CSV table of C-alpha atoms in Angstrom, one decimal:
chain,number,residue,atom,x,y,z
A,1,UNK,CA,0.0,0.0,0.0
A,2,UNK,CA,1.1,3.5,-0.8
A,3,UNK,CA,4.8,2.5,-0.9
A,4,UNK,CA,5.4,4.2,-4.2
A,5,UNK,CA,4.6,7.6,-2.9
A,6,UNK,CA,6.5,7.5,0.4
A,7,UNK,CA,9.7,9.2,-0.9
A,8,UNK,CA,7.7,12.0,-2.4
A,9,UNK,CA,5.7,12.4,0.9
A,10,UNK,CA,8.9,12.9,2.9
A,11,UNK,CA,10.6,15.3,0.5
A,12,UNK,CA,7.5,17.5,0.0
A,13,UNK,CA,6.6,17.1,3.7
A,14,UNK,CA,10.0,18.5,4.6
A,15,UNK,CA,9.7,21.4,2.2
A,16,UNK,CA,6.1,22.3,2.4
A,17,UNK,CA,4.6,21.1,5.7
A,18,UNK,CA,6.2,22.7,8.8
A,19,UNK,CA,3.4,21.3,10.9
A,20,UNK,CA,4.2,17.7,10.2
A,21,UNK,CA,6.5,15.3,12.0
A,22,UNK,CA,9.6,17.1,10.7
A,23,UNK,CA,8.6,20.4,12.3
A,24,UNK,CA,10.9,19.7,15.3
A,25,UNK,CA,13.9,20.1,13.0
A,26,UNK,CA,14.5,23.6,11.6
A,27,UNK,CA,16.6,22.9,8.5
A,28,UNK,CA,17.0,26.6,7.8
A,29,UNK,CA,18.5,27.4,11.2
A,30,UNK,CA,22.1,28.7,11.0
A,31,UNK,CA,24.9,27.2,13.0
A,32,UNK,CA,25.7,28.7,16.4
A,33,UNK,CA,29.5,28.4,15.9
A,34,UNK,CA,32.1,28.1,13.2
A,35,UNK,CA,32.2,24.3,13.4
A,36,UNK,CA,28.5,23.8,12.8
A,37,UNK,CA,26.1,22.0,15.2
A,38,UNK,CA,24.3,18.8,15.7
A,39,UNK,CA,21.3,20.0,13.7
A,40,UNK,CA,23.4,20.5,10.6
A,41,UNK,CA,24.8,17.0,10.9
A,42,UNK,CA,21.4,15.6,11.4
A,43,UNK,CA,20.0,17.4,8.4
A,44,UNK,CA,23.0,16.3,6.2
A,45,UNK,CA,22.7,12.6,7.3
A,46,UNK,CA,18.9,12.5,6.8
A,47,UNK,CA,19.0,13.9,3.3
A,48,UNK,CA,21.9,11.5,2.5
A,49,UNK,CA,19.7,8.6,3.7
A,50,UNK,CA,16.8,9.6,1.5
A,51,UNK,CA,19.1,10.1,-1.5
A,52,UNK,CA,20.8,6.7,-1.1
A,53,UNK,CA,17.4,5.1,-0.7
A,54,UNK,CA,16.2,6.8,-3.9
A,55,UNK,CA,19.0,5.2,-5.9
A,56,UNK,CA,18.5,1.9,-4.1
A,57,UNK,CA,21.7,2.0,-2.1
A,58,UNK,CA,19.9,0.7,1.0
A,59,UNK,CA,22.9,-0.2,3.1
A,60,UNK,CA,24.3,3.3,2.8
A,61,UNK,CA,20.9,4.7,3.6
A,62,UNK,CA,20.9,2.6,6.8
A,63,UNK,CA,24.3,3.9,7.7
A,64,UNK,CA,23.1,7.5,7.3
A,65,UNK,CA,19.9,6.9,9.3
A,66,UNK,CA,21.9,5.3,12.1
A,67,UNK,CA,24.0,8.5,12.3
A,68,UNK,CA,20.7,10.5,12.6
A,69,UNK,CA,19.5,8.2,15.4
A,70,UNK,CA,22.8,8.6,17.2
A,71,UNK,CA,22.4,12.3,17.1
A,72,UNK,CA,18.7,12.3,18.0
A,73,UNK,CA,16.8,9.1,18.6
A,74,UNK,CA,13.4,10.8,19.5
A,75,UNK,CA,12.1,11.0,15.9
A,76,UNK,CA,9.8,8.1,14.9
A,77,UNK,CA,10.3,8.7,11.2
A,78,UNK,CA,14.0,7.7,11.4
A,79,UNK,CA,13.0,4.2,12.6
A,80,UNK,CA,10.3,4.0,9.9
A,81,UNK,CA,12.8,4.8,7.2
A,82,UNK,CA,15.3,2.5,8.7
A,83,UNK,CA,12.7,-0.4,8.8
A,84,UNK,CA,11.9,0.1,5.1
A,85,UNK,CA,15.5,-0.1,4.2
A,86,UNK,CA,16.0,-3.2,6.2
A,87,UNK,CA,13.0,-4.8,4.4
A,88,UNK,CA,14.7,-4.0,1.0
A,89,UNK,CA,17.8,-5.7,2.4
A,90,UNK,CA,15.8,-8.7,3.5
A,91,UNK,CA,16.9,-8.2,7.1
A,92,UNK,CA,13.4,-8.8,8.4
A,93,UNK,CA,14.3,-9.1,12.1
A,94,UNK,CA,16.0,-5.7,12.1
A,95,UNK,CA,13.1,-4.3,10.0
A,96,UNK,CA,10.6,-5.5,12.6
A,97,UNK,CA,12.5,-3.9,15.5
A,98,UNK,CA,12.8,-0.6,13.7
A,99,UNK,CA,9.2,-0.4,12.6
A,100,UNK,CA,7.9,-1.5,16.1
A,101,UNK,CA,10.0,1.4,17.6
A,102,UNK,CA,8.4,3.8,15.1
A,103,UNK,CA,4.9,2.5,16.1
A,104,UNK,CA,5.7,2.7,19.8
A,105,UNK,CA,6.7,6.4,19.4
A,106,UNK,CA,3.6,7.2,17.2
A,107,UNK,CA,1.0,4.5,17.7
A,108,UNK,CA,-1.6,6.3,15.7
A,109,UNK,CA,0.5,6.8,12.6
A,110,UNK,CA,-1.2,5.0,9.7
A,111,UNK,CA,2.0,4.8,7.6
A,112,UNK,CA,4.0,3.1,10.3
A,113,UNK,CA,1.3,0.6,11.2
A,114,UNK,CA,0.8,-0.2,7.6
A,115,UNK,CA,4.5,-0.8,7.0
A,116,UNK,CA,4.7,-3.1,10.0
A,117,UNK,CA,1.6,-5.0,8.9
A,118,UNK,CA,3.0,-5.3,5.4
A,119,UNK,CA,6.2,-6.8,6.8
A,120,UNK,CA,4.3,-9.4,8.8
A,121,UNK,CA,2.3,-10.3,5.7
A,122,UNK,CA,5.5,-10.6,3.7
A,123,UNK,CA,6.8,-13.1,6.4
A,124,UNK,CA,3.4,-14.9,6.4
A,125,UNK,CA,3.2,-14.2,10.1
A,126,UNK,CA,-0.6,-14.0,10.2
A,127,UNK,CA,-1.0,-13.7,14.0
A,128,UNK,CA,1.3,-10.6,14.2
A,129,UNK,CA,-0.3,-9.2,11.0
A,130,UNK,CA,-3.7,-9.5,12.5
A,131,UNK,CA,-2.7,-7.9,15.8
A,132,UNK,CA,-1.1,-5.0,13.9
A,133,UNK,CA,-4.0,-4.6,11.6
A,134,UNK,CA,-6.4,-4.4,14.5
A,135,UNK,CA,-4.3,-1.6,15.9
A,136,UNK,CA,-4.5,0.1,12.5
A,137,UNK,CA,-8.3,-0.3,12.4
A,138,UNK,CA,-8.6,1.2,15.9
A,139,UNK,CA,-7.1,4.5,14.8
A,140,UNK,CA,-8.3,4.3,11.1
A,141,UNK,CA,-11.7,2.7,10.8
A,142,UNK,CA,-11.6,2.9,7.0
A,143,UNK,CA,-9.4,-0.3,7.1
A,144,UNK,CA,-12.2,-2.2,8.8
A,145,UNK,CA,-13.3,-4.2,5.8
A,146,UNK,CA,-9.8,-5.4,5.3
A,147,UNK,CA,-9.9,-6.8,8.8
A,148,UNK,CA,-12.7,-9.2,7.6
A,149,UNK,CA,-10.4,-10.6,4.9
A,150,UNK,CA,-7.6,-11.1,7.5
A,151,UNK,CA,-9.9,-12.9,9.9
A,152,UNK,CA,-10.9,-15.1,7.0
A,153,UNK,CA,-7.3,-15.9,6.1
A,154,UNK,CA,-6.8,-16.9,9.7
A,155,UNK,CA,-10.0,-18.9,9.6
A,156,UNK,CA,-11.5,-16.8,12.4
A,157,UNK,CA,-14.9,-16.9,10.8
A,158,UNK,CA,-16.9,-15.8,13.9
A,159,UNK,CA,-14.8,-12.7,14.3
A,160,UNK,CA,-15.1,-12.0,10.5
A,161,UNK,CA,-18.9,-12.3,10.7
A,162,UNK,CA,-19.0,-10.0,13.7
A,163,UNK,CA,-17.1,-7.3,11.9
A,164,UNK,CA,-19.4,-7.7,8.8
A,165,UNK,CA,-22.4,-7.3,11.0
A,166,UNK,CA,-20.9,-4.1,12.5
A,167,UNK,CA,-20.1,-2.7,9.0
A,168,UNK,CA,-23.6,-3.6,7.7
A,169,UNK,CA,-25.1,-1.8,10.7
A,170,UNK,CA,-22.9,1.3,10.1
A,171,UNK,CA,-22.9,1.5,6.3
A,172,UNK,CA,-25.8,-0.7,5.1
A,173,UNK,CA,-25.6,-3.8,2.9
A,174,UNK,CA,-22.9,-4.0,0.2
A,175,UNK,CA,-22.3,-6.5,-2.6
A,176,UNK,CA,-18.6,-6.9,-1.7
A,177,UNK,CA,-19.3,-7.6,2.0
A,178,UNK,CA,-22.1,-10.0,1.0
A,179,UNK,CA,-19.7,-11.9,-1.2
A,180,UNK,CA,-17.3,-12.3,1.8
A,181,UNK,CA,-20.2,-13.3,4.1
A,182,UNK,CA,-21.3,-16.0,1.6
A,183,UNK,CA,-17.7,-17.3,1.3
A,184,UNK,CA,-17.7,-17.7,5.1
A,185,UNK,CA,-21.1,-19.5,5.1
A,186,UNK,CA,-19.9,-21.7,2.3
A,187,UNK,CA,-16.6,-22.5,4.0
A,188,UNK,CA,-18.3,-23.4,7.3
A,189,UNK,CA,-21.4,-25.0,5.9
A,190,UNK,CA,-23.6,-22.7,8.0
A,191,UNK,CA,-26.5,-22.5,5.6
A,192,UNK,CA,-29.1,-22.1,8.4
A,193,UNK,CA,-27.2,-19.0,9.7
A,194,UNK,CA,-27.0,-17.7,6.1
A,195,UNK,CA,-30.8,-18.1,5.7
A,196,UNK,CA,-31.5,-16.6,9.1
A,197,UNK,CA,-29.4,-13.5,8.2
A,198,UNK,CA,-31.5,-13.0,5.0
A,199,UNK,CA,-34.8,-13.6,6.8
A,200,UNK,CA,-33.8,-10.8,9.3
A,201,UNK,CA,-33.0,-8.5,6.4
A,202,UNK,CA,-36.4,-9.1,4.8
A,203,UNK,CA,-38.1,-8.5,8.2
A,204,UNK,CA,-36.1,-5.3,8.9
A,205,UNK,CA,-36.4,-3.9,5.4
A,206,UNK,CA,-39.5,-5.4,3.6
A,207,UNK,CA,-39.3,-3.0,0.7
A,208,UNK,CA,-35.9,-4.1,-0.4
A,209,UNK,CA,-36.3,-6.4,-3.4
A,210,UNK,CA,-32.7,-7.7,-3.4
A,211,UNK,CA,-33.2,-9.2,0.1
A,212,UNK,CA,-36.2,-11.2,-1.0
A,213,UNK,CA,-34.4,-12.4,-4.1
A,214,UNK,CA,-31.3,-13.5,-2.1
A,215,UNK,CA,-33.6,-15.4,0.3
A,216,UNK,CA,-35.5,-17.1,-2.5
A,217,UNK,CA,-32.2,-18.2,-4.0
A,218,UNK,CA,-30.9,-19.6,-0.7
A,219,UNK,CA,-34.2,-21.4,0.0
A,220,UNK,CA,-34.1,-23.0,-3.4
A,221,UNK,CA,-30.4,-24.0,-3.0
A,222,UNK,CA,-31.3,-25.6,0.3
A,223,UNK,CA,-34.2,-27.5,-1.3
A,224,UNK,CA,-36.8,-25.6,0.7
A,225,UNK,CA,-39.0,-25.0,-2.4
A,226,UNK,CA,-42.2,-24.2,-0.5
A,227,UNK,CA,-40.5,-21.4,1.5
A,228,UNK,CA,-38.9,-20.1,-1.7
A,229,UNK,CA,-42.3,-20.0,-3.4
A,230,UNK,CA,-43.9,-18.2,-0.5
A,231,UNK,CA,-41.1,-15.7,-0.3
A,232,UNK,CA,-41.5,-15.0,-4.0
A,233,UNK,CA,-45.2,-14.4,-3.6
A,234,UNK,CA,-44.5,-12.1,-0.6
A,235,UNK,CA,-42.1,-10.1,-2.8
A,236,UNK,CA,-44.8,-9.8,-5.5
A,237,UNK,CA,-47.3,-8.6,-2.9
A,238,UNK,CA,-44.8,-6.1,-1.5
A,239,UNK,CA,-43.7,-5.0,-4.9
A,240,UNK,CA,-46.3,-5.8,-7.6
A,241,UNK,CA,-44.0,-4.1,-10.3
A,242,UNK,CA,-41.1,-6.4,-9.6
A,243,UNK,CA,-39.8,-8.1,-12.7
A,244,UNK,CA,-36.9,-10.0,-11.3
A,245,UNK,CA,-39.2,-12.1,-9.0
A,246,UNK,CA,-40.7,-13.7,-12.1
A,247,UNK,CA,-37.4,-15.5,-12.7
A,248,UNK,CA,-38.4,-17.6,-9.8
A,249,UNK,CA,-42.1,-17.5,-10.0
A,250,UNK,CA,-42.4,-18.9,-13.5
A,251,UNK,CA,-40.7,-22.1,-12.5
A,252,UNK,CA,-42.7,-22.5,-9.3
A,253,UNK,CA,-45.9,-22.0,-11.2
A,254,UNK,CA,-44.9,-24.6,-13.7
A,255,UNK,CA,-44.2,-27.1,-11.0
A,256,UNK,CA,-47.5,-26.4,-9.4
A,257,UNK,CA,-49.4,-26.8,-12.7
A,258,UNK,CA,-50.4,-23.1,-12.6
A,259,UNK,CA,-49.7,-22.9,-16.3
A,260,UNK,CA,-51.4,-19.6,-17.1
A,261,UNK,CA,-49.5,-17.8,-14.3
A,262,UNK,CA,-46.3,-19.5,-15.5
A,263,UNK,CA,-46.8,-18.2,-19.0
A,264,UNK,CA,-47.6,-14.7,-17.7
A,265,UNK,CA,-44.4,-14.7,-15.6
A,266,UNK,CA,-42.3,-16.0,-18.5
A,267,UNK,CA,-43.5,-13.2,-20.8
A,268,UNK,CA,-42.6,-10.6,-18.1
A,269,UNK,CA,-39.1,-12.1,-17.9
A,270,UNK,CA,-38.6,-12.1,-21.6
A,271,UNK,CA,-39.8,-8.5,-22.1
A,272,UNK,CA,-38.0,-7.1,-19.0
A,273,UNK,CA,-35.0,-4.8,-19.7
A,274,UNK,CA,-33.8,-5.5,-16.2
A,275,UNK,CA,-33.1,-9.2,-16.8
A,276,UNK,CA,-29.9,-10.4,-18.6
A,277,UNK,CA,-30.2,-12.2,-21.9
A,278,UNK,CA,-28.7,-15.4,-20.5
A,279,UNK,CA,-31.4,-15.6,-17.8
A,280,UNK,CA,-34.1,-15.0,-20.4
A,281,UNK,CA,-32.8,-17.8,-22.6
A,282,UNK,CA,-32.8,-20.2,-19.6
A,283,UNK,CA,-36.5,-19.4,-19.0
A,284,UNK,CA,-37.3,-19.8,-22.7
A,285,UNK,CA,-35.4,-23.1,-22.8
A,286,UNK,CA,-37.3,-24.4,-19.8
A,287,UNK,CA,-40.6,-23.4,-21.6
A,288,UNK,CA,-39.5,-25.2,-24.8
A,289,UNK,CA,-39.1,-28.4,-22.8
A,290,UNK,CA,-42.5,-27.8,-21.1
A,291,UNK,CA,-44.3,-27.3,-24.5
A,292,UNK,CA,-42.6,-30.4,-25.8
A,293,UNK,CA,-44.8,-32.3,-23.3
A,294,UNK,CA,-47.8,-30.0,-23.5
A,295,UNK,CA,-48.1,-29.0,-27.2
A,296,UNK,CA,-51.4,-27.2,-26.5
A,297,UNK,CA,-49.3,-24.2,-25.4
A,298,UNK,CA,-47.3,-24.0,-28.6
A,299,UNK,CA,-48.9,-20.6,-29.6
A,300,UNK,CA,-47.6,-19.2,-26.3
A,301,UNK,CA,-44.1,-20.5,-27.1
A,302,UNK,CA,-44.2,-18.8,-30.5
A,303,UNK,CA,-45.4,-15.6,-28.9
A,304,UNK,CA,-42.6,-15.8,-26.3
A,305,UNK,CA,-40.0,-16.5,-29.0
A,306,UNK,CA,-41.2,-13.5,-31.0
A,307,UNK,CA,-40.8,-11.3,-28.0
A,308,UNK,CA,-37.3,-12.7,-27.4
A,309,UNK,CA,-36.3,-12.3,-31.1
A,310,UNK,CA,-36.7,-8.5,-30.9
A,311,UNK,CA,-33.0,-8.5,-29.8
A,312,UNK,CA,-29.9,-9.2,-31.9
A,313,UNK,CA,-29.6,-12.6,-30.4
A,314,UNK,CA,-30.5,-15.6,-32.6
A,315,UNK,CA,-30.5,-18.1,-29.7
A,316,UNK,CA,-34.3,-17.9,-28.9
A,317,UNK,CA,-35.1,-18.4,-32.5
A,318,UNK,CA,-32.8,-21.4,-32.7
A,319,UNK,CA,-34.5,-22.8,-29.6
A,320,UNK,CA,-37.9,-22.8,-31.3
A,321,UNK,CA,-36.4,-24.2,-34.5
A,322,UNK,CA,-35.0,-27.1,-32.6
A,323,UNK,CA,-38.4,-27.6,-30.9
A,324,UNK,CA,-40.1,-28.0,-34.2
A,325,UNK,CA,-37.3,-30.3,-35.4
A,326,UNK,CA,-38.0,-32.6,-32.5
A,327,UNK,CA,-41.7,-32.4,-33.3
A,328,UNK,CA,-40.9,-33.5,-36.8
A,329,UNK,CA,-42.1,-30.3,-38.4
A,330,UNK,CA,-39.1,-29.7,-40.6
A,331,UNK,CA,-40.7,-26.9,-42.6
A,332,UNK,CA,-41.4,-24.8,-39.5
A,333,UNK,CA,-37.9,-25.6,-38.2
A,334,UNK,CA,-36.3,-24.4,-41.4
A,335,UNK,CA,-38.3,-21.2,-41.2
A,336,UNK,CA,-36.9,-20.4,-37.8
A,337,UNK,CA,-33.4,-21.4,-38.8
A,338,UNK,CA,-33.5,-19.0,-41.7
A,339,UNK,CA,-34.7,-16.2,-39.4
A,340,UNK,CA,-31.8,-17.0,-37.1
A,341,UNK,CA,-29.3,-16.8,-40.0
A,342,UNK,CA,-30.6,-13.3,-40.8
A,343,UNK,CA,-29.5,-12.2,-37.3
A,344,UNK,CA,-26.3,-14.3,-37.2
A,345,UNK,CA,-25.2,-15.1,-40.8
A,346,UNK,CA,-21.9,-16.6,-39.5
A,347,UNK,CA,-23.6,-19.1,-37.3
A,348,UNK,CA,-22.2,-22.3,-38.9
A,349,UNK,CA,-24.3,-24.9,-37.0
A,350,UNK,CA,-27.5,-23.1,-38.0
A,351,UNK,CA,-26.3,-22.9,-41.6
A,352,UNK,CA,-25.5,-26.6,-41.6
A,353,UNK,CA,-28.9,-27.5,-40.2
A,354,UNK,CA,-30.6,-25.3,-42.8
A,355,UNK,CA,-28.8,-26.9,-45.7
A,356,UNK,CA,-29.6,-30.4,-44.4
A,357,UNK,CA,-33.3,-29.4,-44.1
A,358,UNK,CA,-33.3,-28.3,-47.8
A,359,UNK,CA,-32.2,-31.8,-48.7
A,360,UNK,CA,-34.8,-33.4,-46.4
A,361,UNK,CA,-37.6,-31.1,-47.8
A,362,UNK,CA,-36.4,-32.0,-51.4
A,363,UNK,CA,-35.6,-28.3,-52.3
A,364,UNK,CA,-32.5,-29.4,-54.2
A,365,UNK,CA,-32.0,-26.3,-56.3
A,366,UNK,CA,-32.0,-24.1,-53.2
A,367,UNK,CA,-29.7,-26.5,-51.5
A,368,UNK,CA,-27.3,-26.2,-54.4
A,369,UNK,CA,-27.4,-22.4,-54.5
A,370,UNK,CA,-27.1,-22.1,-50.7
A,371,UNK,CA,-24.3,-24.6,-50.4
A,372,UNK,CA,-22.3,-23.0,-53.2
A,373,UNK,CA,-22.5,-19.7,-51.4
A,374,UNK,CA,-21.5,-21.5,-48.1
A,375,UNK,CA,-18.4,-23.0,-49.8
A,376,UNK,CA,-17.1,-19.5,-50.5
A,377,UNK,CA,-17.2,-18.8,-46.8
A,378,UNK,CA,-16.3,-22.3,-45.5
A,379,UNK,CA,-14.1,-24.0,-48.1
A,380,UNK,CA,-12.7,-26.5,-45.6
A,381,UNK,CA,-16.0,-27.9,-44.2
A,382,UNK,CA,-16.6,-31.3,-45.8
A,383,UNK,CA,-20.3,-31.4,-44.8
A,384,UNK,CA,-21.1,-28.6,-47.2
A,385,UNK,CA,-19.4,-30.5,-50.1
A,386,UNK,CA,-21.5,-33.6,-49.2
A,387,UNK,CA,-24.7,-31.6,-49.1
A,388,UNK,CA,-23.9,-30.0,-52.4
A,389,UNK,CA,-23.0,-33.4,-53.9
A,390,UNK,CA,-26.2,-35.0,-52.7
A,391,UNK,CA,-28.3,-32.1,-54.2
A,392,UNK,CA,-26.5,-32.3,-57.5
A,393,UNK,CA,-27.1,-36.1,-57.7
A,394,UNK,CA,-30.8,-35.5,-57.0
A,395,UNK,CA,-31.1,-33.2,-60.0
A,396,UNK,CA,-29.0,-35.6,-62.2
A,397,UNK,CA,-25.9,-33.5,-62.4
A,398,UNK,CA,-23.6,-36.4,-61.8
A,399,UNK,CA,-20.4,-35.0,-63.3
A,400,UNK,CA,-20.7,-31.8,-61.1
A,401,UNK,CA,-21.5,-34.0,-58.1
A,402,UNK,CA,-18.3,-36.1,-58.7
A,403,UNK,CA,-16.1,-33.0,-58.9
A,404,UNK,CA,-17.5,-31.5,-55.7
A,405,UNK,CA,-17.5,-34.8,-53.8
A,406,UNK,CA,-13.9,-35.6,-54.7
A,407,UNK,CA,-12.8,-32.1,-53.6
A,408,UNK,CA,-14.6,-32.5,-50.3
A,409,UNK,CA,-12.9,-35.8,-49.6
A,410,UNK,CA,-9.6,-33.9,-49.1
A,411,UNK,CA,-11.0,-32.1,-46.0
A,412,UNK,CA,-12.2,-35.2,-44.1
A,413,UNK,CA,-10.2,-35.9,-41.0
A,414,UNK,CA,-10.8,-39.0,-38.8
A,415,UNK,CA,-14.5,-39.3,-39.7
A,416,UNK,CA,-15.2,-42.6,-41.2
A,417,UNK,CA,-18.9,-42.1,-41.1
A,418,UNK,CA,-18.7,-39.0,-43.3
A,419,UNK,CA,-16.1,-40.6,-45.6
A,420,UNK,CA,-18.5,-43.5,-46.1
A,421,UNK,CA,-21.3,-41.1,-47.0
A,422,UNK,CA,-19.1,-39.4,-49.6
A,423,UNK,CA,-18.3,-42.8,-51.2
A,424,UNK,CA,-22.0,-43.7,-51.2
A,425,UNK,CA,-22.8,-40.5,-53.1
A,426,UNK,CA,-19.9,-41.1,-55.5
A,427,UNK,CA,-21.4,-44.5,-56.2
A,428,UNK,CA,-24.8,-42.8,-56.9
A,429,UNK,CA,-23.0,-40.4,-59.3
A,430,UNK,CA,-21.3,-43.1,-61.3
A,431,UNK,CA,-24.6,-45.1,-61.4
A,432,UNK,CA,-26.2,-42.1,-63.0
A,433,UNK,CA,-23.4,-42.1,-65.6
A,434,UNK,CA,-23.9,-45.9,-66.2
A,435,UNK,CA,-20.4,-46.6,-65.0
A,436,UNK,CA,-21.2,-49.7,-63.0
A,437,UNK,CA,-17.5,-50.6,-62.3
A,438,UNK,CA,-16.7,-47.3,-60.5
A,439,UNK,CA,-20.2,-47.3,-58.9
A,440,UNK,CA,-19.4,-50.7,-57.3
A,441,UNK,CA,-15.9,-49.6,-56.3
A,442,UNK,CA,-17.2,-46.7,-54.3
A,443,UNK,CA,-20.1,-48.7,-53.0
A,444,UNK,CA,-17.7,-51.3,-51.7
A,445,UNK,CA,-15.5,-48.6,-50.1
A,446,UNK,CA,-18.6,-47.2,-48.3
A,447,UNK,CA,-19.6,-50.7,-47.0
A,448,UNK,CA,-16.1,-51.5,-45.9
A,449,UNK,CA,-16.0,-48.2,-43.8
A,450,UNK,CA,-19.4,-48.9,-42.3
A,451,UNK,CA,-18.4,-52.4,-41.2
A,452,UNK,CA,-15.1,-51.2,-39.7
A,453,UNK,CA,-17.0,-48.9,-37.2
């Protein structure tokens, strides 16, 4: 902490701040006799110490500081500077002695306490670090949150929680302190205490939405579904305009067969500007699965997907395309894949699925055109060559099919299934050309690969 500005602090403190710790030394005072006096020697040695430290001659800086101490050992700053030099020289025992002397002389000085604390952390002496840090907090409460981390390092979790409670009472709840609190509960397995803390927060501040949401999450995590559901309903009652609560409610409603309420909650989630896209997609994915078992709600799924597709994210549209594909409605699936490609034209899996559906739906000319375009963008993807070859065979363009299939074979790597499909199509091409010998050759190759799997 702050170590990079120490040297500037002392130089400018000396020049500009006569009220600081150097005020006892008048560097402008003239000598009382022809030989000079002790103050001149002190000033000369102190500046020499700072100069040598600035150019990293720490041993010479130590020598100069020891001269200062011999002249006047009452100034805490000398021991502070001496301790820092000893740290650089890795003489940690001497550094500790020097810094402790500085602290003893000025126990409230933040810089001295911080330097001693940093030394103990450097030596991994957690007990002494904690003791020093508590002294630092006593005089400088702004360091109090760091005390929690130190307690956690020392596995003094009760002490850490006590300080967190004090900070929450003084400053209110904060995300950073809640993160530390949850780490403690996780490390100690004290889920009941965690839930109790959240329950108290809800009771003490019933208008705070985040307290309810945290409690809902912890109840759910602890398999207390009924309590989570009740808390979600309490939040909705306390805050009817809450949108985030519907992230929990939609699932509870689905599990309780309150489908209309679940659909309403789902639509609120999808339309909400407060809810992140990933969370919306999770809700939509859950609803896709639900509609798979309850197809009477398909129109609601379509409406929800339409709401979700108003963004520049193709994922919800792909979700519904896959739903229709599982239902066997390839035409509708293709419609949604094509919509997704308009949003994300470089989405290769969606492009591949679309091309395969052109083949399944016997739209061979479109399959040829689209796969030709795809080859310009993805010249090393063998599946596109295969789709193109299949479509060309279907429209009796055998010579073109052979050319494209042979080109695509060069891009197959460790995929005997695909290689077998290529040989099958080459056999079809040569059959169309009445070349039975080559047709058989490739048919045999395809069979051989299939049996080797």
